[in-house]
Tab-separated table of C-alpha atoms in Angstrom:
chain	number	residue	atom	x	y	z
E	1	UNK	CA	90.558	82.940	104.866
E	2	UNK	CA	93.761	84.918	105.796
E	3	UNK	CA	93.035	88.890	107.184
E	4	UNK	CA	95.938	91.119	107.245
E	5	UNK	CA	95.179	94.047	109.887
E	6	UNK	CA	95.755	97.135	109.183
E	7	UNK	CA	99.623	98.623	109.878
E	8	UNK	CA	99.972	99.679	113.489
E	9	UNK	CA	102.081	102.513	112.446
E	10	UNK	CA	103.124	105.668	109.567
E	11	UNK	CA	105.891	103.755	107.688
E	12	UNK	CA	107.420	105.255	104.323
E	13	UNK	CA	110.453	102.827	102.819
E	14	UNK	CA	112.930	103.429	100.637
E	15	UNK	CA	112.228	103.350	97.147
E	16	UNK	CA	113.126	100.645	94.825
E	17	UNK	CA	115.122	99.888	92.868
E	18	UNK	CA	117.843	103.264	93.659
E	19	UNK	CA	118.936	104.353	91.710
E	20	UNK	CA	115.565	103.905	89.641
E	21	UNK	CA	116.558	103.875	85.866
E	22	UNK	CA	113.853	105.858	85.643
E	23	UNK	CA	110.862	103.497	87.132
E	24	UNK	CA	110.987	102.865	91.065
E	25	UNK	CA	108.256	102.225	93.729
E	26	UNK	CA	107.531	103.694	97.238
E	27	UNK	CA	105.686	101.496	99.531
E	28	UNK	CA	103.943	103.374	102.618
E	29	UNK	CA	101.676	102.314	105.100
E	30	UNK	CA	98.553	104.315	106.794
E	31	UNK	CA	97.420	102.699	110.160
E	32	UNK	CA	94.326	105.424	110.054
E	33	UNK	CA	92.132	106.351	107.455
E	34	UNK	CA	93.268	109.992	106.380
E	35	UNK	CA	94.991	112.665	103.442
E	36	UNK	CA	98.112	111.283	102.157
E	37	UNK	CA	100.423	113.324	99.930
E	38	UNK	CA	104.190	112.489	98.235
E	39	UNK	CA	105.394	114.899	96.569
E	40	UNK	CA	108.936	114.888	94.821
E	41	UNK	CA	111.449	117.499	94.714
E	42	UNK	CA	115.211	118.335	93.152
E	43	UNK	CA	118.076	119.423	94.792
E	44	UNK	CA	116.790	122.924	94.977
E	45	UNK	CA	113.685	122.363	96.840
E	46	UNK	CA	111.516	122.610	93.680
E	47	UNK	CA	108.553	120.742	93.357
E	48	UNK	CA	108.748	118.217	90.090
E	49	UNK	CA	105.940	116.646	90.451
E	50	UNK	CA	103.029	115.212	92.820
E	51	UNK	CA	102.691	111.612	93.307
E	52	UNK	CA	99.808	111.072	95.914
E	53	UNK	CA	97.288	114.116	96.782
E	54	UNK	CA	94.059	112.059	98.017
E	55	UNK	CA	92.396	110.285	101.244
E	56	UNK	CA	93.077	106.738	101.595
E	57	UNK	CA	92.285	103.594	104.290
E	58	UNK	CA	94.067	102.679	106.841
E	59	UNK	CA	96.286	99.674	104.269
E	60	UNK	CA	99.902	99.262	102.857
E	61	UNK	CA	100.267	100.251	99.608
E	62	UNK	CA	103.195	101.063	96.672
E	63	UNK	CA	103.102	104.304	94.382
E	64	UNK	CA	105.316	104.238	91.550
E	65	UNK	CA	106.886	106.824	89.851
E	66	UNK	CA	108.099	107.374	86.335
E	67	UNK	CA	111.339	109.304	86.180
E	68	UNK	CA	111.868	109.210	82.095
E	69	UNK	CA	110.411	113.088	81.978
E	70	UNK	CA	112.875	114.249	84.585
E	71	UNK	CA	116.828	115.121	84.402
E	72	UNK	CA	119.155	111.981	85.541
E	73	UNK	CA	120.280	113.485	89.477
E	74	UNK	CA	119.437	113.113	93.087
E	75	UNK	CA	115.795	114.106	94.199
E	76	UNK	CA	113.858	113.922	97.575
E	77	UNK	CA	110.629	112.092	97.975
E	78	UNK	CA	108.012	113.869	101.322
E	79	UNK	CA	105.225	112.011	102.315
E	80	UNK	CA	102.548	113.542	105.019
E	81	UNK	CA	100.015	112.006	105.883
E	82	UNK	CA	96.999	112.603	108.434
E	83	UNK	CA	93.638	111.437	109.658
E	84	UNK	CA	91.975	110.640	113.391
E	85	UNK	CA	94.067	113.310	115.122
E	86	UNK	CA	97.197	111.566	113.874
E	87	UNK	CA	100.051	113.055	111.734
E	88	UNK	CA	103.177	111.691	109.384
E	89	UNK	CA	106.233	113.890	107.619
E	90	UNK	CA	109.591	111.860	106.257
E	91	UNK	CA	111.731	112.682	103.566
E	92	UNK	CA	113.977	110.196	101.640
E	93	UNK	CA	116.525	110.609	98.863
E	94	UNK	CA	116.472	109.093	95.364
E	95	UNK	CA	118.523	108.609	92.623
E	96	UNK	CA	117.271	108.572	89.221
E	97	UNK	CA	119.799	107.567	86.467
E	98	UNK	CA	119.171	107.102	83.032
């Protein structure tokens, strides 16, 4: 029986493939159990849409997002996450092209 541990720290990668054409992935990881959110925004700072809004174990895990409702263009991906007194913000850029 193999047992992966839990991550030792907040980790949000790069998402895959980018430029997404318009399907790509976000893998994060959550070394405490806690409120995760990843949100996506354009250029502007305008919120297109909400990926993640919910608690989740401490685990790795990959969202994925579908960019065929959304203009082809750069956009910014924001996860924060918290839980046990910890905390998590980064913000990554993505292309979606179409």
């Amino acid at each position: 029986v193999v047992k992966i541990a839990p991550p030792k720290n907040f980790v949000m990668g790069q998402n895959y493939p980018n430029p997404g054409n318009p399907n790509t992935k976000i893998n994060f990881e959550m070394p405490v159990n806690g409120k995760v959110n990843i949100v996506v925004y354009d250029l502007l700072g305008r919120e297109v849409v909400t990926l993640l809004n919910e608690n989740r174990e401490a685990d790795y895990y990959t969202v994925e997002f579908n960019g065929s409702n959304i203009a082809s263009g750069v956009y910014f991906y924001r996860i924060y996450a918290e839980g046990e007194g910890q905390s998590f913000t980064k913000t990554m850029k993505m292309i979606i092209v179409k």
